[in-house]
């Protein structure tokens, strides 16, 4: 893999849905190469990346194509969630080859990865083991669409955005919050949003005591935090 310098970002062939993320002094982004979206990176030296995979989230507005955790990259390709050690063997699939996936979010402890899954016209929020041992589990269902799952720093809470047809997410959506235990999420409740209140990009504060998001009240010209 060629060495990428920070200045290369200005000249990079970023994908139409460009994502740039960093962790532990490493920078990753998605770049167009021969009409396919590739994962590339820079950390002062060449980085591993999944050369045989074209990254592409396959769930409409479900979210992005990759996320970082510790020393691993979790990405979506061919409708599956994959785990790629930054230094180690080739990427390993975490989910079976059916349906479509988007926005893999590894838990803080690294045991699970939550993602949006689409199959036969319906979305769910699903979870797979980071070291796969069995079938992924459905963690949230019932809404027509899901996107942007977010973990609290201690892994004890999970937030996500959901909404129903005929709304688009910018028309109105619900921000949900649930406790997460050994059996998955419980006590899910709506904490913001509604039929005419779009909400986006939930994010926990570093100490885990707060949850912030972007919303746009009906008729407002600007979003608010």
mmCIF file of C-alpha atoms in Angstrom, residues 17-209:
data_model
loop_
_atom_site.group_PDB
_atom_site.id
_atom_site.type_symbol
_atom_site.label_atom_id
_atom_site.label_comp_id
_atom_site.label_asym_id
_atom_site.label_seq_id
_atom_site.Cartn_x
_atom_site.Cartn_y
_atom_site.Cartn_z
ATOM 1 C CA UNK A 17 -20.236 9.528 0.757
ATOM 2 C CA UNK A 18 -16.809 10.392 2.142
ATOM 3 C CA UNK A 19 -16.010 9.166 5.645
ATOM 4 C CA UNK A 20 -12.858 10.139 7.522
ATOM 5 C CA UNK A 21 -12.113 8.666 10.961
ATOM 6 C CA UNK A 22 -9.155 8.556 13.314
ATOM 7 C CA UNK A 23 -8.040 6.477 16.290
ATOM 8 C CA UNK A 24 -4.737 6.072 18.117
ATOM 9 C CA UNK A 25 -2.883 8.388 15.773
ATOM 10 C CA UNK A 26 -4.142 6.637 12.630
ATOM 11 C CA UNK A 27 -6.280 8.256 9.945
ATOM 12 C CA UNK A 28 -8.613 6.266 7.672
ATOM 13 C CA UNK A 29 -10.840 7.320 4.819
ATOM 14 C CA UNK A 30 -12.715 5.867 1.832
ATOM 15 C CA UNK A 31 -11.294 6.626 -1.587
ATOM 16 C CA UNK A 32 -12.537 5.867 -5.091
ATOM 17 C CA UNK A 33 -10.276 3.532 -7.041
ATOM 18 C CA UNK A 34 -11.369 2.152 -10.392
ATOM 19 C CA UNK A 35 -14.998 2.923 -9.594
ATOM 20 C CA UNK A 36 -14.831 1.016 -6.284
ATOM 21 C CA UNK A 37 -14.676 2.422 -2.761
ATOM 22 C CA UNK A 38 -11.480 1.356 -0.983
ATOM 23 C CA UNK A 39 -10.333 1.786 2.608
ATOM 24 C CA UNK A 40 -7.010 3.618 2.817
ATOM 25 C CA UNK A 41 -5.086 5.078 5.716
ATOM 26 C CA UNK A 42 -2.084 6.927 7.050
ATOM 27 C CA UNK A 43 -0.139 6.660 10.308
ATOM 28 C CA UNK A 44 3.347 7.724 9.294
ATOM 29 C CA UNK A 45 3.779 4.330 7.638
ATOM 30 C CA UNK A 46 1.750 2.107 5.287
ATOM 31 C CA UNK A 47 -1.370 0.517 6.789
ATOM 32 C CA UNK A 48 -3.192 -2.704 5.981
ATOM 33 C CA UNK A 49 -6.456 -2.416 4.156
ATOM 34 C CA UNK A 50 -8.900 -4.831 2.554
ATOM 35 C CA UNK A 51 -7.749 -4.604 -1.057
ATOM 36 C CA UNK A 52 -10.164 -7.295 -2.260
ATOM 37 C CA UNK A 53 -13.264 -5.601 -0.821
ATOM 38 C CA UNK A 54 -15.251 -2.625 -2.095
ATOM 39 C CA UNK A 55 -16.726 -0.843 0.914
ATOM 40 C CA UNK A 56 -20.344 0.162 0.547
ATOM 41 C CA UNK A 57 -23.147 0.519 3.102
ATOM 42 C CA UNK A 58 -26.177 -1.183 1.617
ATOM 43 C CA UNK A 59 -29.023 0.270 3.690
ATOM 44 C CA UNK A 60 -30.345 3.513 2.216
ATOM 45 C CA UNK A 61 -30.032 6.041 5.022
ATOM 46 C CA UNK A 62 -28.763 3.420 7.489
ATOM 47 C CA UNK A 63 -25.324 4.945 8.016
ATOM 48 C CA UNK A 64 -21.670 4.645 7.102
ATOM 49 C CA UNK A 65 -19.375 1.944 5.761
ATOM 50 C CA UNK A 66 -16.788 1.572 8.529
ATOM 51 C CA UNK A 67 -15.823 2.355 12.114
ATOM 52 C CA UNK A 68 -12.726 1.928 14.259
ATOM 53 C CA UNK A 69 -12.186 0.219 17.595
ATOM 54 C CA UNK A 70 -8.937 -0.384 19.423
ATOM 55 C CA UNK A 71 -6.689 -2.086 16.858
ATOM 56 C CA UNK A 72 -9.454 -3.218 14.495
ATOM 57 C CA UNK A 73 -11.443 -1.789 11.605
ATOM 58 C CA UNK A 74 -15.061 -2.908 11.192
ATOM 59 C CA UNK A 75 -16.427 -2.358 7.694
ATOM 60 C CA UNK A 76 -19.318 -3.264 5.386
ATOM 61 C CA UNK A 77 -18.766 -4.967 2.025
ATOM 62 C CA UNK A 78 -20.820 -7.408 -0.050
ATOM 63 C CA UNK A 79 -23.716 -6.927 2.372
ATOM 64 C CA UNK A 80 -21.725 -8.267 5.340
ATOM 65 C CA UNK A 81 -19.922 -6.816 8.352
ATOM 66 C CA UNK A 82 -16.195 -7.621 8.427
ATOM 67 C CA UNK A 83 -13.458 -7.263 11.035
ATOM 68 C CA UNK A 84 -9.965 -6.292 9.898
ATOM 69 C CA UNK A 85 -7.059 -6.268 12.382
ATOM 70 C CA UNK A 86 -4.725 -3.391 11.564
ATOM 71 C CA UNK A 87 -1.827 -5.793 11.944
ATOM 72 C CA UNK A 88 -2.749 -9.402 11.427
ATOM 73 C CA UNK A 89 -4.572 -11.803 9.106
ATOM 74 C CA UNK A 90 -7.020 -10.993 6.350
ATOM 75 C CA UNK A 91 -10.479 -9.589 7.203
ATOM 76 C CA UNK A 92 -12.970 -11.980 8.738
ATOM 77 C CA UNK A 93 -16.746 -11.853 8.110
ATOM 78 C CA UNK A 94 -18.873 -11.426 11.229
ATOM 79 C CA UNK A 95 -22.297 -11.745 9.594
ATOM 80 C CA UNK A 96 -23.818 -14.205 7.091
ATOM 81 C CA UNK A 97 -24.144 -13.369 3.370
ATOM 82 C CA UNK A 98 -27.768 -12.299 3.151
ATOM 83 C CA UNK A 99 -29.523 -8.949 3.152
ATOM 84 C CA UNK A 100 -27.595 -5.698 3.477
ATOM 85 C CA UNK A 101 -25.741 -3.971 6.314
ATOM 86 C CA UNK A 102 -24.607 -0.484 7.324
ATOM 87 C CA UNK A 103 -22.967 1.508 10.121
ATOM 88 C CA UNK A 104 -21.115 -1.149 12.167
ATOM 89 C CA UNK A 105 -20.555 0.191 15.695
ATOM 90 C CA UNK A 106 -18.252 -1.908 17.919
ATOM 91 C CA UNK A 107 -18.981 -1.878 21.639
ATOM 92 C CA UNK A 108 -16.439 -0.150 23.921
ATOM 93 C CA UNK A 109 -15.293 -3.491 25.346
ATOM 94 C CA UNK A 110 -15.000 -4.929 21.843
ATOM 95 C CA UNK A 111 -17.299 -7.905 22.450
ATOM 96 C CA UNK A 112 -20.102 -6.938 20.032
ATOM 97 C CA UNK A 113 -20.721 -4.901 16.928
ATOM 98 C CA UNK A 114 -24.165 -3.353 16.406
ATOM 99 C CA UNK A 115 -25.267 -2.551 12.862
ATOM 100 C CA UNK A 116 -28.303 -1.768 10.716
ATOM 101 C CA UNK A 117 -29.527 -4.803 8.765
ATOM 102 C CA UNK A 118 -31.986 -4.806 5.863
ATOM 103 C CA UNK A 119 -33.694 -7.928 4.514
ATOM 104 C CA UNK A 120 -36.896 -8.489 2.542
ATOM 105 C CA UNK A 121 -37.927 -4.857 2.724
ATOM 106 C CA UNK A 122 -37.503 -4.327 6.475
ATOM 107 C CA UNK A 123 -34.806 -2.872 8.709
ATOM 108 C CA UNK A 124 -33.709 -4.060 12.140
ATOM 109 C CA UNK A 125 -30.930 -3.159 14.527
ATOM 110 C CA UNK A 126 -28.788 -6.282 14.878
ATOM 111 C CA UNK A 127 -25.735 -7.337 16.887
ATOM 112 C CA UNK A 128 -22.966 -9.793 16.055
ATOM 113 C CA UNK A 129 -20.126 -11.097 18.196
ATOM 114 C CA UNK A 130 -16.770 -9.527 17.392
ATOM 115 C CA UNK A 131 -15.421 -13.080 17.512
ATOM 116 C CA UNK A 132 -18.357 -14.735 15.760
ATOM 117 C CA UNK A 133 -19.896 -17.692 17.514
ATOM 118 C CA UNK A 134 -23.425 -18.165 16.266
ATOM 119 C CA UNK A 135 -26.043 -16.186 14.381
ATOM 120 C CA UNK A 136 -26.383 -12.387 14.812
ATOM 121 C CA UNK A 137 -29.212 -11.305 17.110
ATOM 122 C CA UNK A 138 -31.963 -8.748 16.516
ATOM 123 C CA UNK A 139 -31.683 -5.991 19.117
ATOM 124 C CA UNK A 140 -34.444 -3.658 17.899
ATOM 125 C CA UNK A 141 -37.343 -4.156 15.517
ATOM 126 C CA UNK A 142 -40.774 -2.709 14.829
ATOM 127 C CA UNK A 143 -39.838 0.592 13.198
ATOM 128 C CA UNK A 144 -39.609 0.794 9.414
ATOM 129 C CA UNK A 145 -36.077 2.245 9.350
ATOM 130 C CA UNK A 146 -33.023 2.524 11.624
ATOM 131 C CA UNK A 147 -29.746 4.447 11.570
ATOM 132 C CA UNK A 148 -26.844 5.810 13.630
ATOM 133 C CA UNK A 149 -26.509 3.467 16.635
ATOM 134 C CA UNK A 150 -24.228 4.917 19.333
ATOM 135 C CA UNK A 151 -22.717 3.322 22.466
ATOM 136 C CA UNK A 152 -22.133 4.996 25.813
ATOM 137 C CA UNK A 153 -18.448 4.902 26.864
ATOM 138 C CA UNK A 154 -19.061 2.104 29.387
ATOM 139 C CA UNK A 155 -21.195 0.054 26.974
ATOM 140 C CA UNK A 156 -24.178 0.125 29.327
ATOM 141 C CA UNK A 157 -26.419 2.260 27.090
ATOM 142 C CA UNK A 158 -27.229 2.270 23.393
ATOM 143 C CA UNK A 159 -28.889 5.089 21.448
ATOM 144 C CA UNK A 160 -30.203 4.988 17.895
ATOM 145 C CA UNK A 161 -32.496 6.808 15.464
ATOM 146 C CA UNK A 162 -35.616 5.182 13.996
ATOM 147 C CA UNK A 163 -38.557 6.351 11.903
ATOM 148 C CA UNK A 164 -41.549 5.062 9.934
ATOM 149 C CA UNK A 165 -42.915 5.304 6.405
ATOM 150 C CA UNK A 166 -44.020 7.641 4.806
ATOM 151 C CA UNK A 167 -41.594 9.930 6.657
ATOM 152 C CA UNK A 168 -38.065 10.499 5.489
ATOM 153 C CA UNK A 169 -35.565 10.959 8.341
ATOM 154 C CA UNK A 170 -35.523 14.728 7.787
ATOM 155 C CA UNK A 171 -39.333 14.842 8.169
ATOM 156 C CA UNK A 172 -39.469 13.248 11.601
ATOM 157 C CA UNK A 173 -37.690 10.510 13.545
ATOM 158 C CA UNK A 174 -37.333 9.166 17.083
ATOM 159 C CA UNK A 175 -34.177 9.103 19.181
ATOM 160 C CA UNK A 176 -34.280 5.928 21.268
ATOM 161 C CA UNK A 177 -32.258 5.008 24.352
ATOM 162 C CA UNK A 178 -31.947 1.560 25.952
ATOM 163 C CA UNK A 179 -29.952 -0.169 28.658
ATOM 164 C CA UNK A 180 -27.687 -2.968 27.448
ATOM 165 C CA UNK A 181 -27.100 -6.130 29.458
ATOM 166 C CA UNK A 182 -25.956 -9.663 28.765
ATOM 167 C CA UNK A 183 -29.148 -10.378 26.817
ATOM 168 C CA UNK A 184 -29.052 -7.204 24.741
ATOM 169 C CA UNK A 185 -30.995 -3.930 25.074
ATOM 170 C CA UNK A 186 -33.966 -3.432 27.405
ATOM 171 C CA UNK A 187 -36.187 -0.610 28.652
ATOM 172 C CA UNK A 188 -35.990 1.195 25.301
ATOM 173 C CA UNK A 189 -37.654 4.605 25.376
ATOM 174 C CA UNK A 190 -37.950 7.656 23.153
ATOM 175 C CA UNK A 191 -35.939 10.585 24.501
ATOM 176 C CA UNK A 192 -36.300 13.056 21.605
ATOM 177 C CA UNK A 193 -37.816 13.532 18.166
ATOM 178 C CA UNK A 194 -41.269 12.791 16.825
ATOM 179 C CA UNK A 195 -43.441 12.755 13.721
ATOM 180 C CA UNK A 196 -42.455 16.342 12.880
ATOM 181 C CA UNK A 197 -39.121 16.572 14.693
ATOM 182 C CA UNK A 198 -36.071 15.208 12.833
ATOM 183 C CA UNK A 199 -33.181 14.018 15.021
ATOM 184 C CA UNK A 200 -29.714 12.956 13.898
ATOM 185 C CA UNK A 201 -26.250 11.914 15.056
ATOM 186 C CA UNK A 202 -26.650 10.905 18.713
ATOM 187 C CA UNK A 203 -23.375 10.984 20.625
ATOM 188 C CA UNK A 204 -22.571 10.352 24.280
ATOM 189 C CA UNK A 205 -20.307 12.723 26.172
ATOM 190 C CA UNK A 206 -16.877 11.295 27.105
ATOM 191 C CA UNK A 207 -17.908 10.790 30.745
ATOM 192 C CA UNK A 208 -21.094 8.974 29.679
ATOM 193 C CA UNK A 209 -23.332 11.278 31.730
#
